[in-house]
Amino acid sequence: MEIKESLLMPKTNFEMRGNLNKKEPILVDKWNKEKVYEKMNEEGKLGEYALHDGPPYANGAMHCGHMLNRILKDFVVRYKNMSGYRTPFVFGWDTHGLPIENMVTKSGVNRKTTPIFDFRELCKEYALKQVERQKSDIRRLGCLGDYDNPYLTLLPEFEAREIENFATLAEKGLIYKGLKPVYWSPSSESALAEAEIEYHDVKAYTVYVAFSVKDGKNIVPNDASLVIWTTTPWTLPANLAICANPKFVYGVFATNIGKLVFLSDLKDQIVEKLSLTQCDLLEEFKGKELEGVICKHPFYDRDSVVILGDYVTADSGTGLVHIAPGHGEDDYLVCLKYGIKPYCPVDEHGKMTEDCGPRLAGLFYEDANAEVLKILEENHVLLKEEDIVHSYPHDWRTHKPVIFRATPQWFCSIEPIREDLISAIHGVKWEPAWGETRMVNMIKDRNDWCISRQRAWGVPIPIIYCEDGTPIVEKKVFDHFVQLVRENGSNIWYKLSEKELLPEGYTNKHSPNGIFRKETDIMDVWFDSGSSWNGVLVERGIKYPADLYLEGSDQYRGWFNSSLILSLAVNGVAPYKQVVSHGFVMDEHWEKMSKSAGNGIDPLKIINIYGADVCRLWAALIDYQQDVRISEPIVKTISDQYRKIRNTFKFLLGNLSNGSLEDSFKETDKQTELETVDNYILARLEQVKNSFIDNMNNFNFINAVSDVLKFMSDDLSSFYLDITKDILYCDDKNSTRRKQVQTVLNELLFTLMRLLNPILPFTMDEVNSNYPLRSENNVQFYAYPEKTNKYSRELLEELSFLKDFRNDVLKTLEEARTSGVIGSSQEARVTVSLLGDTTKKIIEDIGEEEIALILIVSSVDFVVDLDGGNEGKVCKVKVTKHDGIKCDRCWNYFEPNDITEINGAHLCPRCQKILK
Ligand SMILES: [Zn+2]
């Protein structure tokens, strides 16, 4: 036999190069055919673990934020499933709403001439196409879940459950219709939710306006004027009051332009702003004394009364606030106390109504600013005008400014359930922990939820009005409609007449002539998605409350919020037991990615270069709870890490291929039969495994995977796999020592493969396909490693000493190599004196021969006190060249007596025996 052929070199079909972009799509198909998701959920000895998917919007391609979200969820689903749980995971999509309407309109459909029923069918068609497209992107990431039966907010059964939620709330008295200023987008002609608002800087006119006193109530002289300041002159036609802070001190000042009233503390600023040449304090009084003073509206024949509010601040303006309850939230609330009703002379297009008089009627509100200024000037009440730039709310979809506008809307009351919501938040586990505070603050500050939208594509608000306008809130009416929707979908609302939508023979005393009218508003999409616990978990018999919601941190005000409100209002419980949030994905320079900035990164492009598993490793190695970065160079560094993992598995697989594994390694507990160094590595493996499991349970993927990477490089690649090469390659196939090492390699491989499967499922599938002891077709079907306590802590401490010892020797060997004393380390004869008793004991336990193998040197001599040599951490080391003969097979050096020459080759006793 040739020497070369006699060596047991690693053999495996597991390739060094990943070629993930080619292999992964094939595995996606394989998993689909093998029905991996269905099979893995056939049983769950620990019961069910429900991670409920938050529905992304069904429009556009997958972006990096979606990718991160999908991958993190898949880590959890795969992990929990292998750990023994059934893990039903139903992908969801948010399929109603304005963006889809806009896309359909853009495609050439005229919304005004198309019947609403048909228009909605087109929206549905568009949404379904988008869902299919996004689904294939998710599959490419390797995510497991129910692709065949995703939940869509447009599905009849989902809509039926949502209407059920509305009905329950209405019956509980938590739904009401009111006139209220809400964010109104003239560009979308619709009310907007807080979550649909973004802020941009815009130029604004700011004006100081004098309101002359009509009745000073013996506090304010009747020839004085109150000075207000506003950044929205177009709201002055809707002015009904002026608000003062009851605790502040106000003054009447004699000025060159007459007597003016404002906050005393602001005198200097106001003198400067209004360029006053004279300003003398005449008298002062507390704000609360101003209550009830009557002023004249600056240009209408109407009163404006002084009211009080604590929210008035002293940092800008005049300390007197112009109040238009139809155009502002605070204004509305403070007026509520005084019984002043919202007044809104601006229509849905954002144009001033007839009420504003001939000069303003018909003007777009922004254009009305200039005309209002003119009118103020003509009435000699404009004290100052200047332009400033300030942050102003905009429509997140059209990016155009929005206004506050009082309109009839449907609301969900928050106040009656606010305390319950807050205590429910405290009962949920939040990760990161600040999520709890954030959520409590969100709920504390949250006003009643405006749930109506004046659009076409959504779930209709299921209200039918009687002849006199009374809305029908009756269980049997709702039940009837819920049934209709379950059978036909919500488009039935637009197909059937009012009579057909009501139960047969329905009468109502408010409709003596049997005439009814249906509501035309639809529901806020957050009411859709916030109903998913009912439309999916309850509907499909999945665990409710769910174990986990896992979404981006924007969902504290979005889906986490709306889901909590609806679940608590209907059933008195939070819909989730735990919430985990992740940050946003930014570009390399921490800039937000956007189409307009041109810095968007297409995840599919990255996947097609590096592979989904590299992207998954990226997701595991970032601190996802913060905002994170992605770029091609970043993914490239991750792919280097990936290669290390791949190489480790390649080594393990390659060295399991020779030998009769089946017979030798059935037993897992081989501690007593193994050498000390083997047990060290198995003890480390146990430690890594246990902490990996703890980290997975805490969603701490970065620590889990970093530990494994460190283990692979420090303990395997530079230690155990290095020192066992001689045994694996040169020992006899059936030598006990080789089998012992293979036992360890098998344990390493089988454990690491299962540990890493939730993170790198494609690669682990490839590992498993090449694993000689494979017993399942997919790693997903193996049980997850469990935490164990087989090995003592002492073993780990000893390992650490041994590694220190080895490092000391390797340092000296390296020096000897550099200075030419030796060529390879096998040529070295090492003399060592140990510095500490602990080290001595460990080394003695292992034995001199084994130590030489661990150091990969020809011999080690231990002396009590070494003369000269390098002093390291735990020993003193001296290296000399072995003057013996090199074995041509294993390359170790031996005394001439031990070497035999056969056919011109020098062989050591071991190698000689094997070649025989
Ligand atoms: Zn040899």
PDB file of C-alpha atoms in Angstrom, residues 346-463:
ATOM      1  CA  VAL A 346     -63.262  74.358   5.721  1.00  0.00           C
ATOM      2  CA  ASP A 347     -64.543  71.612   3.421  1.00  0.00           C
ATOM      3  CA  GLU A 348     -63.091  68.159   2.649  1.00  0.00           C
ATOM      4  CA  HIS A 349     -60.988  69.524  -0.219  1.00  0.00           C
ATOM      5  CA  GLY A 350     -59.368  71.965   2.190  1.00  0.00           C
ATOM      6  CA  LYS A 351     -61.291  74.928   0.797  1.00  0.00           C
ATOM      7  CA  MET A 352     -62.875  77.727   2.832  1.00  0.00           C
ATOM      8  CA  THR A 353     -66.694  77.477   2.898  1.00  0.00           C
ATOM      9  CA  GLU A 354     -69.375  80.130   2.220  1.00  0.00           C
ATOM     10  CA  ASP A 355     -69.450  80.819   5.982  1.00  0.00           C
ATOM     11  CA  CYS A 356     -66.123  82.604   5.635  1.00  0.00           C
ATOM     12  CA  GLY A 357     -67.621  85.350   3.527  1.00  0.00           C
ATOM     13  CA  PRO A 358     -67.189  86.231  -0.143  1.00  0.00           C
ATOM     14  CA  ARG A 359     -63.525  87.146   0.086  1.00  0.00           C
ATOM     15  CA  LEU A 360     -62.403  83.800   1.483  1.00  0.00           C
ATOM     16  CA  ALA A 361     -65.024  81.307   0.260  1.00  0.00           C
ATOM     17  CA  GLY A 362     -63.624  78.786  -2.201  1.00  0.00           C
ATOM     18  CA  LEU A 363     -59.964  79.505  -1.436  1.00  0.00           C
ATOM     19  CA  PHE A 364     -57.691  76.553  -0.613  1.00  0.00           C
ATOM     20  CA  TYR A 365     -56.718  76.948   3.041  1.00  0.00           C
ATOM     21  CA  GLU A 366     -53.062  77.656   2.260  1.00  0.00           C
ATOM     22  CA  ASP A 367     -54.063  80.392  -0.204  1.00  0.00           C
ATOM     23  CA  ALA A 368     -56.494  81.822   2.332  1.00  0.00           C
ATOM     24  CA  ASN A 369     -53.548  82.829   4.550  1.00  0.00           C
ATOM     25  CA  ALA A 370     -52.619  85.795   2.341  1.00  0.00           C
ATOM     26  CA  GLU A 371     -56.211  86.989   2.040  1.00  0.00           C
ATOM     27  CA  VAL A 372     -56.704  86.752   5.806  1.00  0.00           C
ATOM     28  CA  LEU A 373     -53.591  88.893   6.256  1.00  0.00           C
ATOM     29  CA  LYS A 374     -55.030  91.510   3.917  1.00  0.00           C
ATOM     30  CA  ILE A 375     -58.320  91.580   5.790  1.00  0.00           C
ATOM     31  CA  LEU A 376     -56.502  91.899   9.133  1.00  0.00           C
ATOM     32  CA  GLU A 377     -54.474  94.767   7.770  1.00  0.00           C
ATOM     33  CA  GLU A 378     -57.528  96.568   6.443  1.00  0.00           C
ATOM     34  CA  ASN A 379     -59.114  96.218   9.879  1.00  0.00           C
ATOM     35  CA  HIS A 380     -55.956  97.634  11.523  1.00  0.00           C
ATOM     36  CA  VAL A 381     -55.586  94.617  13.814  1.00  0.00           C
ATOM     37  CA  LEU A 382     -52.486  93.054  12.258  1.00  0.00           C
ATOM     38  CA  LEU A 383     -49.667  94.011  14.622  1.00  0.00           C
ATOM     39  CA  LYS A 384     -46.895  92.032  12.977  1.00  0.00           C
ATOM     40  CA  GLU A 385     -46.345  89.373  10.333  1.00  0.00           C
ATOM     41  CA  GLU A 386     -43.240  87.288   9.803  1.00  0.00           C
ATOM     42  CA  ASP A 387     -42.299  84.025   8.154  1.00  0.00           C
ATOM     43  CA  ILE A 388     -40.832  81.206  10.172  1.00  0.00           C
ATOM     44  CA  VAL A 389     -39.946  77.598   9.436  1.00  0.00           C
ATOM     45  CA  HIS A 390     -41.548  75.035  11.700  1.00  0.00           C
ATOM     46  CA  SER A 391     -42.226  71.339  11.879  1.00  0.00           C
ATOM     47  CA  TYR A 392     -45.677  70.588  10.515  1.00  0.00           C
ATOM     48  CA  PRO A 393     -47.707  67.361  10.160  1.00  0.00           C
ATOM     49  CA  HIS A 394     -47.887  65.781   6.702  1.00  0.00           C
ATOM     50  CA  ASP A 395     -49.712  62.882   5.103  1.00  0.00           C
ATOM     51  CA  TRP A 396     -47.247  59.954   5.165  1.00  0.00           C
ATOM     52  CA  ARG A 397     -48.421  58.748   1.797  1.00  0.00           C
ATOM     53  CA  THR A 398     -48.855  61.909  -0.270  1.00  0.00           C
ATOM     54  CA  HIS A 399     -46.219  63.839   1.750  1.00  0.00           C
ATOM     55  CA  LYS A 400     -48.520  66.891   1.578  1.00  0.00           C
ATOM     56  CA  PRO A 401     -49.448  68.982   4.624  1.00  0.00           C
ATOM     57  CA  VAL A 402     -52.480  67.961   6.640  1.00  0.00           C
ATOM     58  CA  ILE A 403     -54.838  70.135   8.655  1.00  0.00           C
ATOM     59  CA  PHE A 404     -56.939  69.619  11.724  1.00  0.00           C
ATOM     60  CA  ARG A 405     -60.533  69.645  10.675  1.00  0.00           C
ATOM     61  CA  ALA A 406     -63.694  68.862  12.631  1.00  0.00           C
ATOM     62  CA  THR A 407     -65.783  66.280  10.811  1.00  0.00           C
ATOM     63  CA  PRO A 408     -68.357  63.699  11.835  1.00  0.00           C
ATOM     64  CA  GLN A 409     -66.343  60.595  12.624  1.00  0.00           C
ATOM     65  CA  TRP A 410     -66.713  57.296  14.381  1.00  0.00           C
ATOM     66  CA  PHE A 411     -64.646  56.916  17.512  1.00  0.00           C
ATOM     67  CA  CYS A 412     -63.554  54.216  19.858  1.00  0.00           C
ATOM     68  CA  SER A 413     -63.480  55.595  23.407  1.00  0.00           C
ATOM     69  CA  ILE A 414     -60.213  55.090  25.214  1.00  0.00           C
ATOM     70  CA  GLU A 415     -60.935  56.826  28.517  1.00  0.00           C
ATOM     71  CA  PRO A 416     -63.222  54.124  30.002  1.00  0.00           C
ATOM     72  CA  ILE A 417     -60.604  51.410  29.388  1.00  0.00           C
ATOM     73  CA  ARG A 418     -57.398  53.419  29.816  1.00  0.00           C
ATOM     74  CA  GLU A 419     -56.569  52.110  33.309  1.00  0.00           C
ATOM     75  CA  ASP A 420     -57.282  48.528  32.246  1.00  0.00           C
ATOM     76  CA  LEU A 421     -55.068  48.963  29.204  1.00  0.00           C
ATOM     77  CA  ILE A 422     -52.228  50.186  31.378  1.00  0.00           C
ATOM     78  CA  SER A 423     -52.496  47.331  33.833  1.00  0.00           C
ATOM     79  CA  ALA A 424     -52.673  44.889  30.919  1.00  0.00           C
ATOM     80  CA  ILE A 425     -49.411  46.367  29.600  1.00  0.00           C
ATOM     81  CA  HIS A 426     -47.781  45.658  32.953  1.00  0.00           C
ATOM     82  CA  GLY A 427     -48.877  42.036  32.644  1.00  0.00           C
ATOM     83  CA  VAL A 428     -47.034  41.588  29.340  1.00  0.00           C
ATOM     84  CA  LYS A 429     -43.319  40.762  29.045  1.00  0.00           C
ATOM     85  CA  TRP A 430     -41.537  43.393  26.942  1.00  0.00           C
ATOM     86  CA  GLU A 431     -38.247  42.925  25.138  1.00  0.00           C
ATOM     87  CA  PRO A 432     -36.412  45.291  25.227  1.00  0.00           C
ATOM     88  CA  ALA A 433     -37.680  46.304  28.662  1.00  0.00           C
ATOM     89  CA  TRP A 434     -38.175  49.950  27.687  1.00  0.00           C
ATOM     90  CA  GLY A 435     -41.028  48.770  25.485  1.00  0.00           C
ATOM     91  CA  GLU A 436     -43.225  48.669  28.584  1.00  0.00           C
ATOM     92  CA  THR A 437     -42.701  52.346  29.432  1.00  0.00           C
ATOM     93  CA  ARG A 438     -43.065  53.313  25.815  1.00  0.00           C
ATOM     94  CA  MET A 439     -46.347  51.485  25.537  1.00  0.00           C
ATOM     95  CA  VAL A 440     -47.692  52.893  28.804  1.00  0.00           C
ATOM     96  CA  ASN A 441     -46.882  56.415  27.616  1.00  0.00           C
ATOM     97  CA  MET A 442     -48.541  55.753  24.290  1.00  0.00           C
ATOM     98  CA  ILE A 443     -51.737  54.688  26.011  1.00  0.00           C
ATOM     99  CA  LYS A 444     -51.581  57.461  28.633  1.00  0.00           C
ATOM    100  CA  ASP A 445     -51.422  60.131  25.938  1.00  0.00           C
ATOM    101  CA  ARG A 446     -53.728  58.494  23.485  1.00  0.00           C
ATOM    102  CA  ASN A 447     -57.022  60.267  22.704  1.00  0.00           C
ATOM    103  CA  ASP A 448     -60.127  58.564  21.477  1.00  0.00           C
ATOM    104  CA  TRP A 449     -59.381  56.507  18.392  1.00  0.00           C
ATOM    105  CA  CYS A 450     -60.911  57.837  15.212  1.00  0.00           C
ATOM    106  CA  ILE A 451     -61.788  54.627  13.376  1.00  0.00           C
ATOM    107  CA  SER A 452     -63.632  55.962  10.316  1.00  0.00           C
ATOM    108  CA  ARG A 453     -62.210  56.761   6.886  1.00  0.00           C
ATOM    109  CA  GLN A 454     -63.954  58.379   3.944  1.00  0.00           C
ATOM    110  CA  ARG A 455     -62.623  55.925   1.394  1.00  0.00           C
ATOM    111  CA  ALA A 456     -63.767  52.931  -0.665  1.00  0.00           C
ATOM    112  CA  TRP A 457     -61.301  50.086  -0.043  1.00  0.00           C
ATOM    113  CA  GLY A 458     -61.878  48.742   3.423  1.00  0.00           C
ATOM    114  CA  VAL A 459     -64.324  47.083   5.754  1.00  0.00           C
ATOM    115  CA  PRO A 460     -67.512  49.165   5.841  1.00  0.00           C
ATOM    116  CA  ILE A 461     -68.547  50.628   9.177  1.00  0.00           C
ATOM    117  CA  PRO A 462     -71.570  48.387   9.734  1.00  0.00           C
ATOM    118  CA  ILE A 463     -74.018  51.064  10.759  1.00  0.00           C
TER     119      ILE A 463
END
